[in-house]
Amino acid sequence: MKFIHTFPVKSAVFCALAMLAGSIVLSAEAFAAPAQPQAAGATVAEVSALDTQRLETLRRQVDKINRESLQAQATQWGLTPEDYQHYQQLMNGPRGIQSPGLDPLSTLGIEAKTPAERRRFAELWVKQEAARTEKELNFQREVSAAWKRLYPDSLPVNMGKTAGIAHDSGGRLALFVRQKDCKTCDARLQAVLADNRPVDIYLVDSAGNDNTLRAWAKAHNIPADRVRSRQITLNHDGGRWMRFGDGLMPVVLQQGKEGWRIAAF
């Protein structure tokens, strides 16, 4: 009788352990390999072929995503996917250590193997810079207009520095002003002078008259010692404002690696 009473308990425990072991094996298989086909009679070769097909489909999907991503990144810079791949390869080498974060056009131009390649990337770089500068200038015009609307008695500045120089490279400044009908010209002049840095001042409406230029400098208390040391130069405009000033008055240019650019107005 004792045997009869204990047998069902042992059987139940054995069955439970067997089911648990089976579930563990199934879970391990689920993580180890793709699910196997349940159709009766499937051979090992058929299972292997199905797994290979699934892996190939997945590989094609990943390749497609990578190609689309590469194309999108290349298009942003006006490059071909092959160009952008070459840029990535260069940045994974010495150039990436020497110039971390360098943009694709500069990288490809610097590392170009032929004059034609170098010219092509230089032209693309200039087009990109022209578009970027135009957008920044358009926004800065709106900022200056907002200053005049909201704070008409204050000097509008770009970056909150004494001279209001945006993206200051530390290079020499060129200030274009006129003597008539320009209150902001005087304010910008005082800000630049207070910054105590080298500056070339151009009087746009001096008509090439030295006496007019000297009288204007005296009236605006231009420091004579800084003029003698050439830290400040006084100049007739000679058409430079029309070429570089983009019609802004007053306007400050700054000299950088790529030449003169608008820095404040």
Tab-separated table of C-alpha atoms in Angstrom:
chain	number	residue	atom	x	y	z
A	1	MET	CA	0.000	0.000	0.000
A	2	LYS	CA	2.826	2.337	0.740
A	3	PHE	CA	4.177	1.786	-2.792
A	4	ILE	CA	0.812	2.513	-4.349
A	5	HIS	CA	0.456	5.814	-2.462
A	6	THR	CA	3.951	7.129	-3.227
A	7	PHE	CA	4.116	6.212	-6.929
A	8	PRO	CA	1.865	9.040	-8.247
A	9	VAL	CA	3.892	11.658	-6.334
A	10	LYS	CA	7.194	10.431	-7.779
A	11	SER	CA	5.653	10.254	-11.250
A	12	ALA	CA	4.368	13.806	-10.987
A	13	VAL	CA	7.759	15.116	-9.877
A	14	PHE	CA	9.492	13.207	-12.663
A	15	CYS	CA	7.079	14.574	-15.284
A	16	ALA	CA	7.497	18.135	-13.983
A	17	LEU	CA	11.296	17.888	-14.115
A	18	ALA	CA	11.133	16.457	-17.617
A	19	MET	CA	8.893	19.305	-18.805
A	20	LEU	CA	11.185	21.896	-17.187
A	21	ALA	CA	14.246	20.329	-18.797
A	22	GLY	CA	12.503	20.344	-22.136
A	23	SER	CA	11.600	24.023	-21.836
A	24	ILE	CA	15.200	24.907	-20.974
A	25	VAL	CA	16.457	23.039	-24.031
A	26	LEU	CA	13.907	24.739	-26.248
A	27	SER	CA	14.852	28.179	-24.863
A	28	ALA	CA	18.530	27.546	-25.495
A	29	GLU	CA	17.798	26.430	-29.026
A	30	ALA	CA	15.686	29.512	-29.622
A	31	PHE	CA	18.649	31.729	-28.750
A	32	ALA	CA	21.224	29.583	-30.511
A	33	ALA	CA	19.655	29.345	-33.961
A	34	PRO	CA	16.671	30.480	-36.038
A	35	ALA	CA	13.401	28.644	-35.481
A	36	GLN	CA	13.268	25.346	-37.349
A	37	PRO	CA	10.425	24.475	-39.744
A	38	GLN	CA	7.709	22.397	-38.114
A	39	ALA	CA	6.564	20.652	-41.263
A	40	ALA	CA	6.763	16.873	-40.961
A	41	GLY	CA	9.438	15.217	-43.002
A	42	ALA	CA	11.720	18.305	-43.371
A	43	THR	CA	15.249	17.175	-44.059
A	44	VAL	CA	18.456	18.648	-42.634
A	45	ALA	CA	19.326	19.956	-46.101
A	46	GLU	CA	15.968	21.742	-46.393
A	47	VAL	CA	16.378	23.327	-42.965
A	48	SER	CA	19.890	24.469	-43.842
A	49	ALA	CA	18.725	25.936	-47.170
A	50	LEU	CA	15.923	27.862	-45.446
A	51	ASP	CA	18.345	29.305	-42.858
A	52	THR	CA	20.750	30.348	-45.616
A	53	GLN	CA	17.911	32.053	-47.480
A	54	ARG	CA	16.861	33.979	-44.376
A	55	LEU	CA	20.426	35.100	-43.687
A	56	GLU	CA	20.860	36.216	-47.289
A	57	THR	CA	17.616	38.225	-47.108
A	58	LEU	CA	18.791	39.884	-43.907
A	59	ARG	CA	22.180	40.664	-45.449
A	60	ARG	CA	20.538	42.310	-48.470
A	61	GLN	CA	18.336	44.444	-46.195
A	62	VAL	CA	21.360	45.612	-44.174
A	63	ASP	CA	23.299	46.372	-47.377
A	64	LYS	CA	20.381	48.424	-48.693
A	65	ILE	CA	20.159	50.467	-45.475
A	66	ASN	CA	23.919	51.097	-45.547
A	67	ARG	CA	23.827	52.197	-49.213
A	68	GLU	CA	20.934	54.592	-48.565
A	69	SER	CA	22.690	56.060	-45.531
A	70	LEU	CA	25.926	56.508	-47.483
A	71	GLN	CA	24.056	58.153	-50.369
A	72	ALA	CA	22.284	60.569	-48.004
A	73	GLN	CA	25.534	61.617	-46.315
A	74	ALA	CA	27.320	62.042	-49.641
A	75	THR	CA	24.476	64.133	-51.098
A	76	GLN	CA	24.687	66.610	-48.217
A	77	TRP	CA	28.198	67.521	-49.388
A	78	GLY	CA	27.621	67.239	-53.133
A	79	LEU	CA	29.733	64.079	-53.269
A	80	THR	CA	29.326	60.605	-54.743
A	81	PRO	CA	28.994	57.601	-52.414
A	82	GLU	CA	32.467	56.536	-53.536
A	83	ASP	CA	33.851	59.953	-52.513
A	84	TYR	CA	32.251	59.693	-49.098
A	85	GLN	CA	33.554	56.162	-48.575
A	86	HIS	CA	37.040	57.437	-49.422
A	87	TYR	CA	36.577	60.247	-46.880
A	88	GLN	CA	35.628	57.699	-44.199
A	89	GLN	CA	38.693	55.620	-45.021
A	90	LEU	CA	40.934	58.690	-44.784
A	91	MET	CA	39.469	59.679	-41.411
A	92	ASN	CA	40.156	56.174	-40.114
A	93	GLY	CA	43.831	56.714	-40.918
A	94	PRO	CA	46.458	59.344	-40.038
A	95	ARG	CA	44.318	62.265	-41.314
A	96	GLY	CA	41.655	61.476	-38.719
A	97	ILE	CA	44.275	61.788	-35.972
A	98	GLN	CA	45.933	64.869	-37.470
A	99	SER	CA	42.657	66.694	-38.179
A	100	PRO	CA	39.842	65.198	-36.077
A	101	GLY	CA	36.398	66.368	-37.159
A	102	LEU	CA	37.618	67.776	-40.487
A	103	ASP	CA	34.784	68.095	-43.010
A	104	PRO	CA	34.642	65.786	-46.054
A	105	LEU	CA	35.417	68.430	-48.692
A	106	SER	CA	38.493	69.752	-46.895
A	107	THR	CA	39.719	66.223	-46.187
A	108	LEU	CA	39.315	65.049	-49.769
A	109	GLY	CA	40.836	68.259	-51.130
A	110	ILE	CA	43.878	68.063	-48.880
A	111	GLU	CA	44.410	64.387	-49.666
A	112	ALA	CA	43.671	64.729	-53.418
A	113	LYS	CA	46.109	62.912	-55.702
A	114	THR	CA	45.744	65.125	-58.794
A	115	PRO	CA	45.292	68.849	-59.494
A	116	ALA	CA	41.926	68.107	-61.128
A	117	GLU	CA	40.656	66.379	-57.975
A	118	ARG	CA	41.960	69.190	-55.795
A	119	ARG	CA	40.248	71.792	-57.996
A	120	ARG	CA	36.963	69.887	-57.939
A	121	PHE	CA	36.857	69.642	-54.139
A	122	ALA	CA	37.958	73.281	-53.776
A	123	GLU	CA	35.044	74.422	-55.933
A	124	LEU	CA	32.604	72.274	-53.973
A	125	TRP	CA	33.981	73.712	-50.725
A	126	VAL	CA	33.544	77.294	-51.955
A	127	LYS	CA	29.950	76.601	-53.008
A	128	GLN	CA	29.177	75.089	-49.606
A	129	GLU	CA	30.791	78.021	-47.798
A	130	ALA	CA	28.934	80.551	-49.956
A	131	ALA	CA	25.608	78.889	-49.119
A	132	ARG	CA	26.458	78.712	-45.412
A	133	THR	CA	27.608	82.330	-45.285
A	134	GLU	CA	24.491	83.535	-47.083
A	135	LYS	CA	22.249	81.770	-44.561
A	136	GLU	CA	24.191	83.190	-41.622
A	137	LEU	CA	24.133	86.694	-43.096
A	138	ASN	CA	20.384	86.494	-43.733
A	139	PHE	CA	19.836	85.536	-40.121
A	140	GLN	CA	22.238	88.206	-38.856
A	141	ARG	CA	20.332	90.845	-40.839
A	142	GLU	CA	17.169	89.782	-39.062
A	143	VAL	CA	18.979	89.906	-35.716
A	144	SER	CA	20.210	93.443	-36.441
A	145	ALA	CA	16.722	94.515	-37.545
A	146	ALA	CA	15.330	93.081	-34.315
A	147	TRP	CA	17.896	95.046	-32.297
A	148	LYS	CA	16.809	98.249	-34.024
A	149	ARG	CA	13.131	97.505	-33.445
A	150	LEU	CA	13.407	96.383	-29.834
A	151	TYR	CA	16.423	98.371	-28.583
A	152	PRO	CA	16.933	101.312	-30.982
A	153	ASP	CA	19.423	103.083	-28.705
A	154	SER	CA	21.721	100.062	-28.267
A	155	LEU	CA	24.556	98.858	-30.461
A	156	PRO	CA	23.680	95.538	-32.112
A	157	VAL	CA	26.400	92.912	-31.732
A	158	ASN	CA	26.879	89.412	-33.042
A	159	MET	CA	28.447	87.448	-30.217
A	160	GLY	CA	28.356	89.728	-27.182
A	161	LYS	CA	32.068	90.645	-27.349
A	162	THR	CA	33.370	94.170	-27.114
A	163	ALA	CA	33.694	94.628	-30.864
A	164	GLY	CA	30.797	92.290	-31.629
A	165	ILE	CA	32.937	89.965	-33.751
A	166	ALA	CA	31.281	86.710	-34.775
A	167	HIS	CA	33.479	83.575	-34.985
A	168	ASP	CA	36.496	85.656	-33.972
A	169	SER	CA	39.674	84.234	-35.541
A	170	GLY	CA	41.899	86.886	-33.953
A	171	GLY	CA	42.829	88.292	-37.358
A	172	ARG	CA	43.152	91.955	-38.278
A	173	LEU	CA	39.912	93.907	-38.690
A	174	ALA	CA	38.738	96.250	-41.416
A	175	LEU	CA	36.027	98.743	-40.442
A	176	PHE	CA	33.997	100.567	-43.097
A	177	VAL	CA	32.167	103.709	-41.952
A	178	ARG	CA	30.872	106.956	-43.373
A	179	GLN	CA	30.869	110.419	-41.818
A	180	LYS	CA	27.326	111.471	-42.729
A	181	ASP	CA	23.974	110.108	-41.566
A	182	CYS	CA	25.299	107.068	-39.724
A	183	LYS	CA	24.861	107.090	-35.938
A	184	THR	CA	25.641	103.395	-35.704
A	185	CYS	CA	28.963	104.049	-37.468
A	186	ASP	CA	30.178	106.052	-34.480
A	187	ALA	CA	28.992	103.383	-32.048
A	188	ARG	CA	30.709	100.600	-33.988
A	189	LEU	CA	33.904	102.673	-34.241
A	190	GLN	CA	34.024	103.187	-30.479
A	191	ALA	CA	33.431	99.480	-29.867
A	192	VAL	CA	36.285	98.498	-32.198
A	193	LEU	CA	38.649	101.081	-30.698
A	194	ALA	CA	37.800	99.908	-27.176
A	195	ASP	CA	38.759	96.373	-28.187
A	196	ASN	CA	42.345	97.651	-28.692
A	197	ARG	CA	43.166	95.467	-31.661
A	198	PRO	CA	44.702	96.084	-35.105
A	199	VAL	CA	42.164	97.640	-37.460
A	200	ASP	CA	42.152	99.292	-40.874
A	201	ILE	CA	39.499	102.023	-40.967
A	202	TYR	CA	37.988	102.969	-44.332
A	203	LEU	CA	35.964	106.175	-44.700
A	204	VAL	CA	33.568	105.384	-47.521
A	205	ASP	CA	32.507	108.968	-48.311
A	206	SER	CA	35.897	110.707	-48.056
A	207	ALA	CA	35.997	111.143	-51.860
A	208	GLY	CA	39.756	110.504	-51.701
A	209	ASN	CA	40.375	113.773	-49.822
A	210	ASP	CA	43.140	113.488	-47.214
A	211	ASN	CA	41.972	116.587	-45.357
A	212	THR	CA	38.482	115.113	-44.992
A	213	LEU	CA	39.972	111.896	-43.617
A	214	ARG	CA	42.207	113.734	-41.131
A	215	ALA	CA	39.360	115.968	-39.954
A	216	TRP	CA	37.117	112.944	-39.431
A	217	ALA	CA	39.857	111.131	-37.457
A	218	LYS	CA	40.437	114.178	-35.250
A	219	ALA	CA	36.719	114.639	-34.622
A	220	HIS	CA	36.421	110.984	-33.556
A	221	ASN	CA	39.505	111.007	-31.317
A	222	ILE	CA	41.407	108.325	-33.216
A	223	PRO	CA	44.543	107.706	-31.071
A	224	ALA	CA	47.519	109.228	-32.933
A	225	ASP	CA	50.040	106.882	-31.279
A	226	ARG	CA	48.159	103.824	-32.533
A	227	VAL	CA	48.079	105.324	-36.024
A	228	ARG	CA	51.843	105.957	-35.932
A	229	SER	CA	52.493	102.350	-34.829
A	230	ARG	CA	50.232	101.120	-37.650
A	231	GLN	CA	47.952	99.346	-35.198
A	232	ILE	CA	45.304	101.600	-36.746
A	233	THR	CA	45.402	102.719	-40.365
A	234	LEU	CA	43.184	105.416	-41.902
A	235	ASN	CA	42.189	104.802	-45.500
A	236	HIS	CA	40.042	106.037	-48.355
A	237	ASP	CA	37.590	103.362	-49.396
A	238	GLY	CA	38.534	103.123	-53.078
A	239	GLY	CA	35.574	100.858	-53.883
A	240	ARG	CA	36.426	98.148	-51.377
A	241	TRP	CA	33.162	98.548	-49.479
A	242	MET	CA	31.152	97.829	-52.638
A	243	ARG	CA	33.186	94.673	-53.260
A	244	PHE	CA	33.368	93.238	-49.735
A	245	GLY	CA	30.809	95.006	-47.562
A	246	ASP	CA	27.652	93.452	-49.054
A	247	GLY	CA	25.923	96.841	-48.818
A	248	LEU	CA	26.066	96.895	-45.008
A	249	MET	CA	26.929	100.091	-43.124
A	250	PRO	CA	28.806	100.048	-40.857
A	251	VAL	CA	30.488	96.705	-41.443
A	252	VAL	CA	33.503	94.963	-39.923
A	253	LEU	CA	35.541	92.481	-41.939
A	254	GLN	CA	38.091	90.097	-40.478
A	255	GLN	CA	41.075	88.554	-42.153
A	256	GLY	CA	41.318	84.772	-41.960
A	257	LYS	CA	42.861	81.839	-43.787
A	258	GLU	CA	40.397	82.204	-46.664
A	259	GLY	CA	40.714	86.006	-46.915
A	260	TRP	CA	38.380	88.722	-45.678
A	261	ARG	CA	34.897	87.881	-44.410
A	262	ILE	CA	32.082	89.844	-42.786
A	263	ALA	CA	32.401	89.583	-39.002
A	264	ALA	CA	30.018	92.227	-37.652
A	265	PHE	CA	27.694	95.030	-38.735
